[in-house]
mmCIF file of C-alpha atoms in Angstrom:
data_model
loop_
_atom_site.group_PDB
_atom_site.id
_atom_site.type_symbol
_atom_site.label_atom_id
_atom_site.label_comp_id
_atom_site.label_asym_id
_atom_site.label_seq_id
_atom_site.Cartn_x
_atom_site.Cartn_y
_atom_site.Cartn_z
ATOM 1 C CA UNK A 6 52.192 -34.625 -39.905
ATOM 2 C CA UNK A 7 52.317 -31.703 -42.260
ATOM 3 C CA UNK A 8 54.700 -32.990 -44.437
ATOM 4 C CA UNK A 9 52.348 -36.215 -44.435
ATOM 5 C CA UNK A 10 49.380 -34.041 -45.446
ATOM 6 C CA UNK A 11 51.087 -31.659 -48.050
ATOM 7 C CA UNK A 12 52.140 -35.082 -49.715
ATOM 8 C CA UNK A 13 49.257 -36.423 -49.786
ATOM 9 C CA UNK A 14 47.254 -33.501 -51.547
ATOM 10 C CA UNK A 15 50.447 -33.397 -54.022
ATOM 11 C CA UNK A 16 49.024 -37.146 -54.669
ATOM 12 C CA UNK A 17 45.602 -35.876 -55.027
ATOM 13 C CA UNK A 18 46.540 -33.132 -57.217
ATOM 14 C CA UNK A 19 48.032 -36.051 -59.721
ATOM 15 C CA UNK A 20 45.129 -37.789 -59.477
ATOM 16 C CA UNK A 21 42.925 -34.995 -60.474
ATOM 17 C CA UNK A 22 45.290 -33.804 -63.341
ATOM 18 C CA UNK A 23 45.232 -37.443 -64.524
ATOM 19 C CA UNK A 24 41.541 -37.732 -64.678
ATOM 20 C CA UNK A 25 41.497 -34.573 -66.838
ATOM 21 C CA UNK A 26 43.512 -36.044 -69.356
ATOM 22 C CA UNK A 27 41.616 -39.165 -69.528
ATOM 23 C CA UNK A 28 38.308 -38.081 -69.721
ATOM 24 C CA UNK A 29 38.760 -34.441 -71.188
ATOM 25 C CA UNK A 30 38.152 -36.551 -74.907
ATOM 26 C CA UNK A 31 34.717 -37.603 -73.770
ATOM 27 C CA UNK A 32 33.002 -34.022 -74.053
ATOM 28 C CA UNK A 33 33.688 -33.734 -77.433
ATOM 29 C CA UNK A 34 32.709 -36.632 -79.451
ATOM 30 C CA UNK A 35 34.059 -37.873 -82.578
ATOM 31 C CA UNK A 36 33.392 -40.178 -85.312
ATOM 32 C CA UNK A 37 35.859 -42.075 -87.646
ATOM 33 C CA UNK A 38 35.208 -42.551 -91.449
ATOM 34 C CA UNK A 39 32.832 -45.266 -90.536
ATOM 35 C CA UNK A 40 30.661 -43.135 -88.537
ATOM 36 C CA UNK A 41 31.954 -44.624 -85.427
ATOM 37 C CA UNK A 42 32.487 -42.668 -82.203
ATOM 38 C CA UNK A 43 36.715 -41.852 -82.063
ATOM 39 C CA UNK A 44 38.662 -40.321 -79.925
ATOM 40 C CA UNK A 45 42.314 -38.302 -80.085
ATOM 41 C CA UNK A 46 44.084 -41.074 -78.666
ATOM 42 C CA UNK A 47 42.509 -43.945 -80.978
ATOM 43 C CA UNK A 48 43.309 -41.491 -83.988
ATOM 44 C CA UNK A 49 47.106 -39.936 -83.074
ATOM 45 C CA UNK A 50 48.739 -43.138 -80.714
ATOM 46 C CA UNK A 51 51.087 -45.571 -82.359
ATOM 47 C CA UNK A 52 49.976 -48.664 -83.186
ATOM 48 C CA UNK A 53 52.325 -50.750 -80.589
ATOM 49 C CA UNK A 54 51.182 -48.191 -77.820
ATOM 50 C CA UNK A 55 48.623 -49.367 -75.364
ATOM 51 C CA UNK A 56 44.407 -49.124 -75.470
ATOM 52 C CA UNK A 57 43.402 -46.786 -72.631
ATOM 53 C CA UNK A 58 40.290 -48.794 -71.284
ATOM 54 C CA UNK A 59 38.370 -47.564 -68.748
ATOM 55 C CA UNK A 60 36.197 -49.460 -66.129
ATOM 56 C CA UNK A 61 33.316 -47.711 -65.217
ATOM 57 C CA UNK A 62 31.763 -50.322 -62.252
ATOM 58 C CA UNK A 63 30.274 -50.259 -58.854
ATOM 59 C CA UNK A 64 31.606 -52.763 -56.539
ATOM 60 C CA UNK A 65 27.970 -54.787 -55.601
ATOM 61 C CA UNK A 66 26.767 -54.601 -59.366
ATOM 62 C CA UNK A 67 26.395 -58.322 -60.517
ATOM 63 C CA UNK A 68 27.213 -57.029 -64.157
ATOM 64 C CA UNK A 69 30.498 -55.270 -62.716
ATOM 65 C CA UNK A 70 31.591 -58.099 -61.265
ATOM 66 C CA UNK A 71 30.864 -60.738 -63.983
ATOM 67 C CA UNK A 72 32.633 -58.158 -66.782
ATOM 68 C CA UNK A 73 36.198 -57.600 -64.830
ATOM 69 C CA UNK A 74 36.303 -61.451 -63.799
ATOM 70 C CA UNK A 75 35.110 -62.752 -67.066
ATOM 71 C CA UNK A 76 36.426 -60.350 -69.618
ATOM 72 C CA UNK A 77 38.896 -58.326 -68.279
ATOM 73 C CA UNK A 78 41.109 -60.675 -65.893
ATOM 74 C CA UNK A 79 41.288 -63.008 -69.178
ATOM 75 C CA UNK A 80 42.196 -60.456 -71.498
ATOM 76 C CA UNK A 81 44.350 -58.775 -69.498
ATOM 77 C CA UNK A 82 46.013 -62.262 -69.127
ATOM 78 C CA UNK A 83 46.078 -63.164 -72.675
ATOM 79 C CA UNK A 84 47.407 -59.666 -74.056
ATOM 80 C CA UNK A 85 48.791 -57.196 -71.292
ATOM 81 C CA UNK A 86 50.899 -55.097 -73.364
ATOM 82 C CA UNK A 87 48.415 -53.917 -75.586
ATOM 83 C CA UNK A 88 45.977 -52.801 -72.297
ATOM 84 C CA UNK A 89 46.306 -49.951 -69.998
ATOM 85 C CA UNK A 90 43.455 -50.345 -67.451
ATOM 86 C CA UNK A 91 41.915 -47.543 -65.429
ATOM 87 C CA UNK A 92 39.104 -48.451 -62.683
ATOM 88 C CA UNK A 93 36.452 -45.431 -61.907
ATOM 89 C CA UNK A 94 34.621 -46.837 -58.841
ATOM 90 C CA UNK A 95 31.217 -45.100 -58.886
ATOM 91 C CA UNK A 96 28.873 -46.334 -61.164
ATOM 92 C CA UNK A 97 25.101 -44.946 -60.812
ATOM 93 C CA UNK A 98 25.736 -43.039 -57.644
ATOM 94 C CA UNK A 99 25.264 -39.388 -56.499
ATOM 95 C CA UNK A 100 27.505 -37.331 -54.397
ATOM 96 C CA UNK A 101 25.896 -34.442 -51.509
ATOM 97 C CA UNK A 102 27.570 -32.410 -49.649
ATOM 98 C CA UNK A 103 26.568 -32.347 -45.829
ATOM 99 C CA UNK A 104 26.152 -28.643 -43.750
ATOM 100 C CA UNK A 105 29.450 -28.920 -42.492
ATOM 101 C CA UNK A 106 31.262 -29.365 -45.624
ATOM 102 C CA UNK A 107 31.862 -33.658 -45.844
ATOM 103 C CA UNK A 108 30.926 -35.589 -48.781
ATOM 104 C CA UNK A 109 28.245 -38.085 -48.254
ATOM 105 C CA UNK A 110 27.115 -40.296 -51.455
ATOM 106 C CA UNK A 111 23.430 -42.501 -52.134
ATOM 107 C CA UNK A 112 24.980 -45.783 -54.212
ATOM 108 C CA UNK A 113 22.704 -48.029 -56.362
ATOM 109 C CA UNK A 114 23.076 -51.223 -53.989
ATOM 110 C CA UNK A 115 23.062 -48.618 -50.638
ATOM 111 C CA UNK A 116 25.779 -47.971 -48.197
ATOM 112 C CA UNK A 117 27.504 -51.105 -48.173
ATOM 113 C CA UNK A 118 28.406 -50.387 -51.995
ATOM 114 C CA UNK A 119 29.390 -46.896 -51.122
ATOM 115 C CA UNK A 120 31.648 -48.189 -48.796
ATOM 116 C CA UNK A 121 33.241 -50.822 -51.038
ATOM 117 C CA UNK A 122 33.553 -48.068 -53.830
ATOM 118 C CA UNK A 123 35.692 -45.845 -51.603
ATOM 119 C CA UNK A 124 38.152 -48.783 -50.454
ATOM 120 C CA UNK A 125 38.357 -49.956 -54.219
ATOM 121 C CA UNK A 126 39.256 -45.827 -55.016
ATOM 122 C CA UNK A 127 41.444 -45.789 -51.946
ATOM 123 C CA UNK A 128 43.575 -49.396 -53.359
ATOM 124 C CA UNK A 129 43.174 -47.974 -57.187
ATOM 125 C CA UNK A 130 45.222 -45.226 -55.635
ATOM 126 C CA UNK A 131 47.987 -46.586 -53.671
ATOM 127 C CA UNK A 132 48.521 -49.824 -56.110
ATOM 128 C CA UNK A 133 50.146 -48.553 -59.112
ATOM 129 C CA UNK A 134 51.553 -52.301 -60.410
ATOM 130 C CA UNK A 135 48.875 -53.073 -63.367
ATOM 131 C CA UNK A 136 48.699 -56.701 -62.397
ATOM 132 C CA UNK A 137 48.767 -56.438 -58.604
ATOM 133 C CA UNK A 138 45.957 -53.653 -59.227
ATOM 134 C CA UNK A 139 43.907 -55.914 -61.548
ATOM 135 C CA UNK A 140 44.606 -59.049 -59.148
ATOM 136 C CA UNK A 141 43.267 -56.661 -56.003
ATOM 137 C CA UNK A 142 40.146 -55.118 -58.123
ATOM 138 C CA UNK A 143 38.766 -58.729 -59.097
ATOM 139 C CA UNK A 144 39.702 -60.624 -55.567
ATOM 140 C CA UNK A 145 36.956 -57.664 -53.832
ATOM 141 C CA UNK A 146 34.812 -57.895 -55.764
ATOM 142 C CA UNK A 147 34.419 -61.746 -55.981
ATOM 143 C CA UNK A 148 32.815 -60.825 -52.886
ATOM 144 C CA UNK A 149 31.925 -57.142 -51.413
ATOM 145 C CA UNK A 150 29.142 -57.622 -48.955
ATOM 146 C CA UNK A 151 31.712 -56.565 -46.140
ATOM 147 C CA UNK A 152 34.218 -54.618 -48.242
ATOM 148 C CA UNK A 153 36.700 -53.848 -45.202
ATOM 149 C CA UNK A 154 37.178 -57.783 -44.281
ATOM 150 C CA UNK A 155 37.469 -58.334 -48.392
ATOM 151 C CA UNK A 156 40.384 -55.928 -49.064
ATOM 152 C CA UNK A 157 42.194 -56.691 -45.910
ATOM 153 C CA UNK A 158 42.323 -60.402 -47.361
ATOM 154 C CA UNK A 159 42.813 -59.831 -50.781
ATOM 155 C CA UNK A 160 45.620 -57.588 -49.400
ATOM 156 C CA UNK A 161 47.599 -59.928 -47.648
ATOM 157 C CA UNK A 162 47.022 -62.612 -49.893
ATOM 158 C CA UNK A 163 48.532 -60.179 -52.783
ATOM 159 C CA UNK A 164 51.199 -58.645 -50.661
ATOM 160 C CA UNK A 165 49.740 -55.323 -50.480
ATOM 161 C CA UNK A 166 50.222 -52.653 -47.974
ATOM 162 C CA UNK A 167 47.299 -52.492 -45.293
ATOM 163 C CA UNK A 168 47.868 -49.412 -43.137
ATOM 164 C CA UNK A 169 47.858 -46.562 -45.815
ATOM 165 C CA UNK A 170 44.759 -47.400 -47.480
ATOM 166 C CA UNK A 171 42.945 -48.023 -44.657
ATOM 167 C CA UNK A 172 44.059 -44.495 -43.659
ATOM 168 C CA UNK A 173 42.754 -43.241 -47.010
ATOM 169 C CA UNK A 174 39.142 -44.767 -46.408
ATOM 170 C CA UNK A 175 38.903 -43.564 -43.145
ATOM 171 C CA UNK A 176 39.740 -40.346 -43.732
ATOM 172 C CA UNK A 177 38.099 -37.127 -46.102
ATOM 173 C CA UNK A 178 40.745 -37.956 -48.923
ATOM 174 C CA UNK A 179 38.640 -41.774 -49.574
ATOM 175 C CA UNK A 180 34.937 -39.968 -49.754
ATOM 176 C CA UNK A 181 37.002 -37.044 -52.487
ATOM 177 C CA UNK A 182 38.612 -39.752 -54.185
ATOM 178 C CA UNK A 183 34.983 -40.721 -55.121
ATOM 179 C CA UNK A 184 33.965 -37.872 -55.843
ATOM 180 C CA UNK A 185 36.645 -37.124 -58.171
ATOM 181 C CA UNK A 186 35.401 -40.657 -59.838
ATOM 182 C CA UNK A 187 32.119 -39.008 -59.237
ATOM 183 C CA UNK A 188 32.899 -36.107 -61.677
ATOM 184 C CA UNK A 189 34.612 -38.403 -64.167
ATOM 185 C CA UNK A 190 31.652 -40.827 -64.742
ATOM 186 C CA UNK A 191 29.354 -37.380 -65.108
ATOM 187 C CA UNK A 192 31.731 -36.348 -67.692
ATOM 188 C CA UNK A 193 31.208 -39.141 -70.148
ATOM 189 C CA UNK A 194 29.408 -38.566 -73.313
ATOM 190 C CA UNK A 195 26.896 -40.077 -73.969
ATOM 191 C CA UNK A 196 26.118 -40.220 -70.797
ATOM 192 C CA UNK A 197 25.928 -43.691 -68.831
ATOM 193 C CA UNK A 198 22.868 -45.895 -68.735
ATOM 194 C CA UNK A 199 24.595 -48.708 -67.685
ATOM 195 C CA UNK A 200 27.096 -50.146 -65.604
ATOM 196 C CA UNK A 201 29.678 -50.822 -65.927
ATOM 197 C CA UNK A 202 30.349 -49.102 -69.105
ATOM 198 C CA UNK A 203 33.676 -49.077 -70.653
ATOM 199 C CA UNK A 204 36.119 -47.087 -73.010
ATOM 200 C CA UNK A 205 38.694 -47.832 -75.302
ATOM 201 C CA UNK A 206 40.434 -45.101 -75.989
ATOM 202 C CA UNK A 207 38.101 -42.482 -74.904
ATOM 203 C CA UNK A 208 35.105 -44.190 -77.022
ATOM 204 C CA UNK A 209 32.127 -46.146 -76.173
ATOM 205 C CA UNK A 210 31.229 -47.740 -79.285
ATOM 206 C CA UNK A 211 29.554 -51.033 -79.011
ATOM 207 C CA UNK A 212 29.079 -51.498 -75.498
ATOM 208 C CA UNK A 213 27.723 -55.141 -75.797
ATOM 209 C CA UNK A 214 30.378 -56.245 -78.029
ATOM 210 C CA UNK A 215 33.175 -54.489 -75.893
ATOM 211 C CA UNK A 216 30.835 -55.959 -72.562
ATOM 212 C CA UNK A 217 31.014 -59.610 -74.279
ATOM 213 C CA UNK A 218 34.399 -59.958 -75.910
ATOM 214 C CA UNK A 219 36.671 -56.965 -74.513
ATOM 215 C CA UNK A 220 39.656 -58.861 -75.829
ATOM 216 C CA UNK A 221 38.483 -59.121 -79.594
ATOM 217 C CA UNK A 222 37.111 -55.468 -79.045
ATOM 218 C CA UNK A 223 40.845 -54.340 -78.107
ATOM 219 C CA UNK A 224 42.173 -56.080 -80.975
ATOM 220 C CA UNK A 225 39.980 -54.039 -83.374
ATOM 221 C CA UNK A 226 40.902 -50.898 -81.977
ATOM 222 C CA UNK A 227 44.744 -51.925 -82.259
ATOM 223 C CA UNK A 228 44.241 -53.096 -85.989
ATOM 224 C CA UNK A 229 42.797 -49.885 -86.790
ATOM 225 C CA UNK A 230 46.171 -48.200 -86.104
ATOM 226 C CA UNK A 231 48.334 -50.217 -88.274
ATOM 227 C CA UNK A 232 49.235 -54.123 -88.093
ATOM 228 C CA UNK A 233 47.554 -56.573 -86.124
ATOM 229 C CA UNK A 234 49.176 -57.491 -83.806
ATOM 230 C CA UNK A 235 50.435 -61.435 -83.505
ATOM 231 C CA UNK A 236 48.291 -62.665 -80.469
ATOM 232 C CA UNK A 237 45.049 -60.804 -81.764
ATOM 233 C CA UNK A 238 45.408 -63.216 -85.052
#
C-alpha cells in the first residue's frame, strides 16, 4: 500500500512539474514582429517539431464538445505529427477548500460537470497513447450527462484500463488533479472568457480562427518556423 501511494504522488509530482513547463510561457506575454502574441516555444522549436496545443474545455460545454469532435479529432487525423495535444479539464470553474482540508469545486453546468471533469483528468492521466487519449476524450464527451457509465464504455470499447482510474476519481488524487488543471487555466494570460480556449504553442492569438479551423491555424504556426510542411499545402 505504501509503495502504491509513494508511486502515485511520484506521478503527481510529474504532473505538476509538467504543467509548469507548459503554462510557465503564459505569464509573460509576447508578441512577434507582427504584433502577434508569441511564445518561447513558437520562437526557439524546430520547424519539424510538434505544436503544443492546449485544450482548455469543460466536459458539459456544448462549445467544448463541438470544437474537439469537429476540429480537433479531424485535424488530429489529417496531420498527427505536427500536433502534441494537452487536455486541461476545468473550464469556468472554481475550486474551495472544505474545513477538513478536501477540495470541493462549483462547475459552470453544476455537479454532474464537475464530476465528468475529474474522470476526464483522472483518464488524461493514466492514458499516455496520443490517439487512444484523443479517441477516449471525444467518445465522453459525445455524451457526459452520466460521466461514470460514459468512460466505463468508451473504456472498454477503446481497450483501456478500468480499475485504476476509477481509483483515481474516487479518491483525493481525482479532485487535486483538478485542481492542478484548476491552477493552470488561472494561469493563462489573458485570462479566459471563454471556453474552451486553446493554445498553440503557449499563444492565444485568434481564438475564432484557431476555434473554426484548428488545422489551418496549426499550419500557420508550423510555416512560421521554416517550410510548410507537405500536407498543410
Amino acid at each position: 500500500m505504501f509503495q502504491k501511494r509513494q508511486l502515485r504522488l511520484i506521478y503527481l509530482l510529474i504532473l505538476i512539474i509538467v504543467l509548469v513547463l507548459i503554462y510557465q510561457s503564459f505569464t509573460i506575454p509576447k508578441t512577434d514582429e507582427d504584433g502577434e502574441q508569441a511564445s518561447d516555444d513558437a520562437l526557439l522549436k524546430p520547424s519539424g517539431a510538434p505544436v503544443n496545443v492546449i485544450v482548455f474545455y469543460e466536459t458539459l460545454c456544448p462549445d467544448s464538445k463541438n470544437f474537439v469532435l469537429r476540429q480537433l479529432v479531424p485535424a488530429f487525423e489529417r496531420a498527427q505529427a505536427l500536433m502534441k495535444i494537452w487536455f486541461v479539464p476545468y473550464g469556468k470553474a472554481t475550486t474551495n477548500t472544505n474545513p477538513d482540508g478536501s477540495l470541493a469545486f462549483d462547475c459552470q453546468h453544476g455537479p454532474i460537470e464537475c464530476e465528468g471533469n475529474i474522470i476526464h483528468a483522472c483518464v488524461v492521466e493514466a492514458v499516455q497513447d496520443a490517439r487512444k487519449q484523443l479517441a477516449m476524450v471525444a467518445c465522453m464527451i459525445r455524451d457526459n450527462l452520466i460521466p461514470r457509465d460514459a468512460f466505463i464504455g468508451c473504456a472498454k470499447q477503446h481497450g483501456v484500463e478500468i480499475e485504476s482510474i476509477q481509483k483515481c476519481y474516487d479518491s483525493p488524487h481525482g479532485a487535486e488533479l483538478l485542481k492542478l488543471h484548476g491552477e493552470a487555466t488561472h494561469a493563462l494570460r489573458p485570462a479566459v472568457s471563454f471556453i474552451p480556449t486553446v493554445t498553440l504553442d503557449g499563444a492565444q492569438n485568434d481564438q475564432k480562427v484557431i476555434l473554426k479551423d484548428l488545422f489551418g491555424s496549426v499550419c500557420q504556426v508550423v510555416a512560421g518556423r521554416g517550410p510548410k510542411p507537405d500536407v498543410c499545402k
